[in-house]
């Protein structure tokens, strides 16, 4: 089965995706170990952080992407390989930089950004 859509922000499909990685970060609370070394903790949940790298972008493509990423929060739909479906949640973009590759062609180098969830995966 071919994956047709990896990512959407507020309904806009993200293009020029060069690499895509889902980090399934587990969050625990009240974690400690007793003298026998046994872990005592409460599992909060899995918080799927998406790390995406975009390929070379034109000025117009970058402008459209920056408008999506610079929002305080957005609805992200992302491909979950475990369920082979698009999952949805409220996310924000971590820090990123957009290096200029060619000033005359208005072309930008590939860059990566982390998309970080507000809530655990359901």
Short mmCIF file of N, CA, C and O in Angstrom, two decimals:
data_model
loop_
_atom_site.label_atom_id
_atom_site.label_comp_id
_atom_site.label_asym_id
_atom_site.label_seq_id
_atom_site.Cartn_x
_atom_site.Cartn_y
_atom_site.Cartn_z
N UNK A 1 0.84 -1.18 0.00
CA UNK A 1 0.00 0.00 0.00
C UNK A 1 0.89 1.24 0.00
O UNK A 1 1.79 1.38 0.82
N UNK A 2 0.65 2.14 -0.91
CA UNK A 2 1.41 3.38 -0.98
C UNK A 2 0.79 4.42 -0.04
O UNK A 2 -0.42 4.54 0.06
N UNK A 3 1.66 5.15 0.65
CA UNK A 3 1.20 6.22 1.54
C UNK A 3 1.03 7.47 0.69
O UNK A 3 1.98 7.95 0.09
N UNK A 4 -0.19 7.98 0.64
CA UNK A 4 -0.45 9.14 -0.20
C UNK A 4 -0.25 10.46 0.53
O UNK A 4 0.16 11.44 -0.07
N UNK A 5 -0.54 10.50 1.83
CA UNK A 5 -0.40 11.73 2.62
C UNK A 5 0.30 11.41 3.93
O UNK A 5 -0.14 10.56 4.68
N UNK A 6 1.41 12.12 4.19
CA UNK A 6 2.12 11.96 5.47
C UNK A 6 1.66 12.98 6.50
O UNK A 6 1.45 12.64 7.65
N UNK A 7 1.52 14.24 6.07
CA UNK A 7 1.24 15.32 7.01
C UNK A 7 0.30 16.35 6.43
O UNK A 7 0.40 16.71 5.26
N UNK A 8 -0.58 16.85 7.31
CA UNK A 8 -1.45 17.97 6.98
C UNK A 8 -1.48 18.90 8.19
O UNK A 8 -1.61 18.44 9.33
N UNK A 9 -1.35 20.21 7.94
CA UNK A 9 -1.53 21.20 8.98
C UNK A 9 -2.77 22.01 8.64
O UNK A 9 -2.84 22.60 7.56
N UNK A 10 -3.73 21.99 9.54
CA UNK A 10 -5.01 22.69 9.34
C UNK A 10 -5.60 22.40 7.96
O UNK A 10 -6.12 23.27 7.28
N UNK A 11 -5.50 21.13 7.55
CA UNK A 11 -6.08 20.68 6.28
C UNK A 11 -5.20 20.87 5.06
O UNK A 11 -5.54 20.39 3.98
N UNK A 12 -4.06 21.54 5.19
CA UNK A 12 -3.14 21.76 4.07
C UNK A 12 -2.10 20.64 4.05
O UNK A 12 -1.36 20.45 5.03
N UNK A 13 -2.03 19.91 2.95
CA UNK A 13 -1.05 18.84 2.81
C UNK A 13 0.34 19.43 2.66
O UNK A 13 0.55 20.34 1.85
N UNK A 14 1.27 18.92 3.46
CA UNK A 14 2.65 19.39 3.38
C UNK A 14 3.38 18.62 2.29
O UNK A 14 3.34 17.39 2.25
N UNK A 15 4.02 19.38 1.40
CA UNK A 15 4.75 18.77 0.29
C UNK A 15 6.25 18.95 0.49
O UNK A 15 6.67 19.58 1.45
N UNK A 16 7.01 18.41 -0.40
CA UNK A 16 8.48 18.48 -0.37
C UNK A 16 9.06 17.84 0.89
O UNK A 16 10.10 18.26 1.38
N UNK A 17 8.36 16.84 1.43
CA UNK A 17 8.87 16.13 2.61
C UNK A 17 10.01 15.22 2.16
O UNK A 17 9.82 14.33 1.34
N UNK A 18 11.19 15.48 2.73
CA UNK A 18 12.39 14.72 2.38
C UNK A 18 12.56 13.53 3.32
O UNK A 18 12.95 12.46 2.90
N UNK A 19 12.29 13.74 4.60
CA UNK A 19 12.33 12.63 5.56
C UNK A 19 11.25 12.86 6.62
O UNK A 19 10.84 13.99 6.88
N UNK A 20 10.83 11.76 7.23
CA UNK A 20 9.70 11.76 8.16
C UNK A 20 9.99 10.74 9.25
O UNK A 20 10.30 9.58 8.96
N UNK A 21 9.90 11.18 10.50
CA UNK A 21 10.18 10.28 11.62
C UNK A 21 9.20 10.57 12.75
O UNK A 21 8.98 11.72 13.10
N UNK A 22 8.63 9.51 13.31
CA UNK A 22 7.74 9.64 14.45
C UNK A 22 8.49 9.14 15.68
O UNK A 22 8.93 7.99 15.73
N UNK A 23 8.67 10.03 16.66
CA UNK A 23 9.28 9.66 17.93
C UNK A 23 8.15 9.42 18.93
O UNK A 23 7.39 10.32 19.24
N UNK A 24 8.05 8.21 19.41
CA UNK A 24 6.99 7.85 20.35
C UNK A 24 7.53 8.03 21.77
O UNK A 24 8.01 7.09 22.39
N UNK A 25 7.44 9.27 22.26
CA UNK A 25 8.00 9.63 23.56
C UNK A 25 7.04 9.23 24.68
O UNK A 25 5.89 9.66 24.70
N UNK A 26 7.55 8.42 25.61
CA UNK A 26 6.75 7.97 26.75
C UNK A 26 6.97 8.92 27.92
O UNK A 26 8.10 9.27 28.25
N UNK A 27 5.88 9.32 28.54
CA UNK A 27 5.95 10.22 29.70
C UNK A 27 5.48 9.48 30.94
O UNK A 27 4.43 8.84 30.94
N UNK A 28 6.31 9.57 31.99
CA UNK A 28 6.01 8.96 33.27
C UNK A 28 5.97 10.05 34.32
O UNK A 28 6.61 11.07 34.20
N UNK A 29 5.24 9.82 35.40
CA UNK A 29 5.20 10.75 36.52
C UNK A 29 5.50 9.99 37.80
O UNK A 29 5.30 8.77 37.87
N UNK A 30 5.98 10.71 38.80
CA UNK A 30 6.29 10.12 40.11
C UNK A 30 7.21 8.90 39.97
O UNK A 30 7.02 7.88 40.63
N UNK A 31 8.21 9.00 39.10
CA UNK A 31 9.09 7.86 38.83
C UNK A 31 10.26 7.85 39.81
O UNK A 31 10.91 8.85 40.03
N UNK A 32 10.49 6.69 40.41
CA UNK A 32 11.68 6.47 41.23
C UNK A 32 11.91 4.96 41.34
O UNK A 32 11.11 4.16 40.88
N UNK A 33 13.02 4.60 41.94
CA UNK A 33 13.34 3.19 42.14
C UNK A 33 13.54 2.93 43.62
O UNK A 33 14.07 3.77 44.34
N UNK A 34 13.12 1.77 44.05
CA UNK A 34 13.35 1.40 45.45
C UNK A 34 14.76 0.82 45.59
O UNK A 34 15.51 0.73 44.61
N UNK A 35 15.15 0.42 46.78
CA UNK A 35 16.51 -0.09 47.03
C UNK A 35 16.80 -1.38 46.28
O UNK A 35 17.95 -1.71 46.03
N UNK A 36 15.77 -2.11 45.89
CA UNK A 36 15.96 -3.33 45.10
C UNK A 36 16.13 -3.01 43.61
O UNK A 36 16.41 -3.90 42.82
N UNK A 37 15.94 -1.74 43.25
CA UNK A 37 16.11 -1.34 41.85
C UNK A 37 14.84 -1.41 41.03
O UNK A 37 14.86 -1.20 39.82
N UNK A 38 13.72 -1.73 41.68
CA UNK A 38 12.46 -1.84 40.96
C UNK A 38 11.89 -0.44 40.68
O UNK A 38 11.87 0.42 41.57
N UNK A 39 11.40 -0.26 39.50
CA UNK A 39 10.81 1.02 39.09
C UNK A 39 9.40 1.14 39.64
O UNK A 39 8.60 0.20 39.58
N UNK A 40 9.11 2.30 40.20
CA UNK A 40 7.75 2.64 40.62
C UNK A 40 7.41 3.94 39.91
O UNK A 40 8.08 4.96 40.12
N UNK A 41 6.40 3.90 39.07
CA UNK A 41 6.03 5.10 38.30
C UNK A 41 4.62 4.95 37.77
O UNK A 41 4.07 3.85 37.70
N UNK A 42 4.07 6.08 37.40
CA UNK A 42 2.76 6.09 36.77
C UNK A 42 2.94 6.50 35.31
O UNK A 42 3.50 7.56 35.02
N UNK A 43 2.46 5.65 34.42
CA UNK A 43 2.57 5.92 32.99
C UNK A 43 1.50 6.93 32.59
O UNK A 43 0.31 6.71 32.83
N UNK A 44 1.92 8.04 32.01
CA UNK A 44 0.98 9.08 31.57
C UNK A 44 0.49 8.79 30.16
O UNK A 44 -0.70 8.88 29.88
N UNK A 45 1.41 8.47 29.26
CA UNK A 45 1.01 8.18 27.89
C UNK A 45 2.15 8.36 26.92
O UNK A 45 3.27 8.71 27.29
N UNK A 46 1.84 8.14 25.65
CA UNK A 46 2.80 8.32 24.56
C UNK A 46 2.48 9.63 23.86
O UNK A 46 1.33 9.86 23.47
N UNK A 47 3.50 10.45 23.70
CA UNK A 47 3.37 11.75 23.05
C UNK A 47 4.16 11.70 21.75
O UNK A 47 5.39 11.83 21.76
N UNK A 48 3.49 11.50 20.61
CA UNK A 48 4.19 11.31 19.35
C UNK A 48 4.71 12.63 18.75
O UNK A 48 3.94 13.45 18.28
N UNK A 49 6.03 12.81 18.83
CA UNK A 49 6.66 13.98 18.22
C UNK A 49 7.04 13.60 16.79
O UNK A 49 7.63 12.55 16.56
N UNK A 50 6.71 14.46 15.84
CA UNK A 50 7.00 14.23 14.44
C UNK A 50 8.20 15.08 14.05
O UNK A 50 8.18 16.30 14.24
N UNK A 51 9.24 14.45 13.52
CA UNK A 51 10.41 15.18 13.03
C UNK A 51 10.38 15.06 11.51
O UNK A 51 10.43 13.97 10.96
N UNK A 52 10.27 16.21 10.86
CA UNK A 52 10.13 16.22 9.41
C UNK A 52 11.21 17.11 8.80
O UNK A 52 11.57 18.14 9.35
N UNK A 53 11.77 16.65 7.70
CA UNK A 53 12.73 17.44 6.94
C UNK A 53 12.12 17.75 5.58
O UNK A 53 11.58 16.86 4.92
N UNK A 54 12.19 19.01 5.21
CA UNK A 54 11.71 19.44 3.91
C UNK A 54 12.88 19.59 2.97
O UNK A 54 13.98 19.98 3.38
N UNK A 55 12.65 19.30 1.69
CA UNK A 55 13.69 19.47 0.67
C UNK A 55 13.83 20.93 0.28
O UNK A 55 13.32 21.82 0.94
N UNK A 56 14.53 21.16 -0.81
CA UNK A 56 14.70 22.52 -1.30
C UNK A 56 13.34 23.16 -1.57
O UNK A 56 12.45 22.52 -2.13
N UNK A 57 13.19 24.41 -1.15
CA UNK A 57 11.92 25.13 -1.30
C UNK A 57 12.14 26.46 -2.01
O UNK A 57 13.14 27.14 -1.77
N UNK A 58 11.17 26.82 -2.84
CA UNK A 58 11.18 28.16 -3.43
C UNK A 58 10.71 29.15 -2.37
O UNK A 58 10.18 28.76 -1.32
N UNK A 59 10.87 30.42 -2.66
CA UNK A 59 10.44 31.46 -1.72
C UNK A 59 8.94 31.36 -1.44
O UNK A 59 8.51 31.49 -0.29
N UNK A 60 8.14 31.12 -2.47
CA UNK A 60 6.69 31.00 -2.28
C UNK A 60 6.32 29.77 -1.46
O UNK A 60 5.44 29.83 -0.61
N UNK A 61 6.99 28.64 -1.72
CA UNK A 61 6.73 27.43 -0.94
C UNK A 61 7.11 27.63 0.52
O UNK A 61 6.37 27.22 1.42
N UNK A 62 8.24 28.27 0.75
CA UNK A 62 8.69 28.52 2.12
C UNK A 62 7.73 29.46 2.84
O UNK A 62 7.39 29.23 4.00
N UNK A 63 7.29 30.50 2.15
CA UNK A 63 6.36 31.46 2.76
C UNK A 63 5.09 30.75 3.25
O UNK A 63 4.64 30.97 4.37
N UNK A 64 4.53 29.90 2.40
CA UNK A 64 3.30 29.17 2.77
C UNK A 64 3.55 28.25 3.95
O UNK A 64 2.72 28.15 4.87
N UNK A 65 4.70 27.58 3.97
CA UNK A 65 5.03 26.67 5.06
C UNK A 65 5.25 27.42 6.37
O UNK A 65 4.76 27.01 7.43
N UNK A 66 5.97 28.53 6.32
CA UNK A 66 6.23 29.33 7.52
C UNK A 66 4.94 29.85 8.13
O UNK A 66 4.77 29.86 9.35
N UNK A 67 3.98 30.24 7.30
CA UNK A 67 2.69 30.70 7.82
C UNK A 67 1.99 29.61 8.61
O UNK A 67 1.33 29.88 9.61
N UNK A 68 2.15 28.37 8.19
CA UNK A 68 1.55 27.24 8.92
C UNK A 68 2.32 26.93 10.20
O UNK A 68 1.74 26.76 11.27
N UNK A 69 3.66 26.88 10.11
CA UNK A 69 4.48 26.49 11.25
C UNK A 69 4.55 27.53 12.35
O UNK A 69 4.74 27.19 13.52
N UNK A 70 4.41 28.80 12.01
CA UNK A 70 4.58 29.86 13.00
C UNK A 70 3.34 30.14 13.84
O UNK A 70 3.37 31.01 14.70
N UNK A 71 2.28 29.40 13.63
CA UNK A 71 1.10 29.55 14.47
C UNK A 71 1.42 29.02 15.88
O UNK A 71 2.25 28.14 16.05
N UNK A 72 0.76 29.57 16.88
CA UNK A 72 0.96 29.11 18.26
C UNK A 72 0.57 27.64 18.40
O UNK A 72 1.22 26.88 19.13
N UNK A 73 -0.46 27.22 17.71
CA UNK A 73 -0.88 25.82 17.68
C UNK A 73 -1.64 25.57 16.39
O UNK A 73 -2.13 26.51 15.75
N UNK A 74 -1.72 24.31 16.02
CA UNK A 74 -2.43 23.94 14.80
C UNK A 74 -2.89 22.49 14.92
O UNK A 74 -2.40 21.73 15.75
N UNK A 75 -3.84 22.12 14.07
CA UNK A 75 -4.28 20.74 13.99
C UNK A 75 -3.39 20.02 13.00
O UNK A 75 -3.29 20.42 11.83
N UNK A 76 -2.72 18.99 13.48
CA UNK A 76 -1.83 18.20 12.63
C UNK A 76 -2.44 16.83 12.40
O UNK A 76 -2.89 16.17 13.33
N UNK A 77 -2.48 16.43 11.15
CA UNK A 77 -2.82 15.06 10.80
C UNK A 77 -1.51 14.42 10.34
O UNK A 77 -0.81 14.98 9.50
N UNK A 78 -1.17 13.28 10.92
CA UNK A 78 0.10 12.62 10.63
C UNK A 78 -0.11 11.14 10.41
O UNK A 78 -1.01 10.53 10.97
N UNK A 79 0.74 10.56 9.56
CA UNK A 79 0.64 9.15 9.21
C UNK A 79 1.18 8.31 10.37
O UNK A 79 2.32 8.46 10.79
N UNK A 80 0.32 7.43 10.88
CA UNK A 80 0.69 6.52 11.96
C UNK A 80 0.88 5.14 11.34
O UNK A 80 -0.08 4.49 10.92
N UNK A 81 2.13 4.69 11.28
CA UNK A 81 2.42 3.40 10.66
C UNK A 81 1.87 2.23 11.47
O UNK A 81 1.64 1.15 10.92
N UNK A 82 1.64 2.44 12.76
CA UNK A 82 1.09 1.38 13.60
C UNK A 82 -0.35 1.04 13.27
O UNK A 82 -0.76 -0.11 13.36
N UNK A 83 -1.12 2.05 12.89
CA UNK A 83 -2.53 1.82 12.54
C UNK A 83 -2.78 1.98 11.05
O UNK A 83 -3.89 1.71 10.59
N UNK A 84 -1.76 2.42 10.31
CA UNK A 84 -1.87 2.70 8.87
C UNK A 84 -3.03 3.66 8.58
O UNK A 84 -3.81 3.46 7.65
N UNK A 85 -3.14 4.69 9.43
CA UNK A 85 -4.16 5.72 9.26
C UNK A 85 -3.54 7.08 9.59
O UNK A 85 -2.45 7.16 10.16
N UNK A 86 -4.28 8.14 9.25
CA UNK A 86 -3.89 9.47 9.67
C UNK A 86 -4.44 9.72 11.07
O UNK A 86 -5.63 9.52 11.31
N UNK A 87 -3.58 10.10 12.00
CA UNK A 87 -3.99 10.50 13.35
C UNK A 87 -4.06 12.01 13.38
O UNK A 87 -3.41 12.70 12.60
N UNK A 88 -4.82 12.55 14.31
CA UNK A 88 -5.00 14.00 14.40
C UNK A 88 -4.80 14.45 15.83
O UNK A 88 -5.14 13.75 16.78
N UNK A 89 -4.22 15.65 15.99
CA UNK A 89 -4.04 16.22 17.31
C UNK A 89 -3.62 17.67 17.22
O UNK A 89 -3.33 18.19 16.14
N UNK A 90 -3.59 18.34 18.36
CA UNK A 90 -3.13 19.72 18.44
C UNK A 90 -1.63 19.72 18.69
O UNK A 90 -1.16 19.08 19.62
N UNK A 91 -0.91 20.43 17.85
CA UNK A 91 0.55 20.46 17.88
C UNK A 91 1.06 21.88 17.80
O UNK A 91 0.31 22.82 17.49
N UNK A 92 2.36 22.03 18.03
CA UNK A 92 3.08 23.27 17.73
C UNK A 92 4.43 22.89 17.14
O UNK A 92 4.90 21.77 17.30
N UNK A 93 5.04 23.83 16.43
CA UNK A 93 6.33 23.59 15.80
C UNK A 93 7.44 24.08 16.72
O UNK A 93 7.36 25.17 17.29
N UNK A 94 8.49 23.26 16.87
CA UNK A 94 9.67 23.68 17.60
C UNK A 94 10.46 24.69 16.78
O UNK A 94 10.07 25.08 15.68
N UNK A 95 11.58 25.12 17.33
CA UNK A 95 12.43 26.08 16.63
C UNK A 95 12.98 25.46 15.35
O UNK A 95 13.25 24.26 15.29
N UNK A 96 13.16 26.30 14.34
CA UNK A 96 13.73 25.85 13.08
C UNK A 96 14.41 27.03 12.39
O UNK A 96 14.16 28.19 12.72
N UNK A 97 15.29 26.72 11.45
CA UNK A 97 15.94 27.78 10.67
C UNK A 97 15.76 27.46 9.19
O UNK A 97 15.62 26.31 8.80
N UNK A 98 15.74 28.51 8.39
CA UNK A 98 15.51 28.37 6.95
C UNK A 98 16.69 28.97 6.18
O UNK A 98 16.66 30.12 5.78
N UNK A 99 17.75 28.19 5.97
CA UNK A 99 18.93 28.72 5.31
C UNK A 99 18.71 28.99 3.82
O UNK A 99 18.15 28.16 3.10
N UNK A 100 19.15 30.15 3.40
CA UNK A 100 19.05 30.55 1.99
C UNK A 100 20.13 29.83 1.20
O UNK A 100 21.31 29.85 1.58
N UNK A 101 19.75 29.21 0.09
CA UNK A 101 20.69 28.48 -0.75
C UNK A 101 21.18 29.34 -1.91
O UNK A 101 22.36 29.41 -2.19
N UNK A 102 20.24 29.98 -2.60
CA UNK A 102 20.59 30.79 -3.77
C UNK A 102 19.73 32.04 -3.78
O UNK A 102 18.51 31.97 -3.98
N UNK A 103 20.37 33.18 -3.58
CA UNK A 103 19.67 34.46 -3.48
C UNK A 103 19.00 34.84 -4.80
O UNK A 103 17.87 35.33 -4.81
N UNK A 104 19.67 34.63 -5.91
CA UNK A 104 19.11 35.04 -7.20
C UNK A 104 17.93 34.17 -7.63
O UNK A 104 16.99 34.65 -8.25
N UNK A 105 17.98 32.88 -7.28
CA UNK A 105 16.88 31.97 -7.63
C UNK A 105 15.83 31.90 -6.54
O UNK A 105 14.82 31.22 -6.70
N UNK A 106 16.07 32.58 -5.41
CA UNK A 106 15.17 32.55 -4.25
C UNK A 106 14.86 31.10 -3.86
O UNK A 106 13.71 30.70 -3.74
N UNK A 107 15.93 30.35 -3.64
CA UNK A 107 15.82 28.94 -3.30
C UNK A 107 16.41 28.72 -1.91
O UNK A 107 17.48 29.24 -1.58
N UNK A 108 15.70 27.93 -1.07
CA UNK A 108 16.10 27.67 0.30
C UNK A 108 16.54 26.22 0.47
O UNK A 108 15.98 25.32 -0.14
N UNK A 109 17.54 26.03 1.32
CA UNK A 109 18.08 24.69 1.60
C UNK A 109 17.08 23.85 2.38
O UNK A 109 16.20 24.38 3.05
N UNK A 110 17.27 22.53 2.36
CA UNK A 110 16.44 21.67 3.20
C UNK A 110 16.62 22.01 4.68
O UNK A 110 17.69 22.45 5.10
N UNK A 111 15.56 21.83 5.46
CA UNK A 111 15.62 22.07 6.90
C UNK A 111 14.67 21.13 7.61
O UNK A 111 13.74 20.59 7.02
N UNK A 112 14.93 20.95 8.91
CA UNK A 112 14.11 20.06 9.75
C UNK A 112 13.38 20.86 10.80
O UNK A 112 13.85 21.91 11.24
N UNK A 113 12.24 20.32 11.23
CA UNK A 113 11.47 20.91 12.31
C UNK A 113 10.77 19.78 13.07
O UNK A 113 10.37 18.78 12.48
N UNK A 114 10.66 19.97 14.39
CA UNK A 114 9.92 19.02 15.22
C UNK A 114 8.51 19.55 15.43
O UNK A 114 8.33 20.73 15.74
N UNK A 115 7.54 18.68 15.25
CA UNK A 115 6.13 19.00 15.50
C UNK A 115 5.75 18.29 16.80
O UNK A 115 5.79 17.05 16.87
N UNK A 116 5.42 19.08 17.81
CA UNK A 116 5.31 18.58 19.18
C UNK A 116 3.86 18.61 19.65
O UNK A 116 3.18 19.64 19.52
N UNK A 117 3.37 17.49 20.19
CA UNK A 117 1.97 17.41 20.60
C UNK A 117 1.70 18.10 21.93
O UNK A 117 2.54 18.15 22.81
N UNK A 118 0.48 18.62 22.07
CA UNK A 118 0.01 19.16 23.33
C UNK A 118 -0.49 18.04 24.25
O UNK A 118 -0.44 18.18 25.46
N UNK A 119 -1.00 16.98 23.67
CA UNK A 119 -1.63 15.91 24.45
C UNK A 119 -1.09 14.54 24.03
O UNK A 119 -0.52 14.40 22.96
N UNK A 120 -1.35 13.57 24.89
CA UNK A 120 -0.92 12.21 24.58
C UNK A 120 -1.75 11.62 23.46
O UNK A 120 -2.86 12.08 23.17
N UNK A 121 -1.20 10.58 22.84
CA UNK A 121 -1.89 9.88 21.76
C UNK A 121 -3.05 9.08 22.33
O UNK A 121 -2.93 8.46 23.39
N UNK A 122 -4.17 9.13 21.65
CA UNK A 122 -5.33 8.37 22.10
C UNK A 122 -5.59 7.19 21.18
O UNK A 122 -5.11 7.11 20.10
#
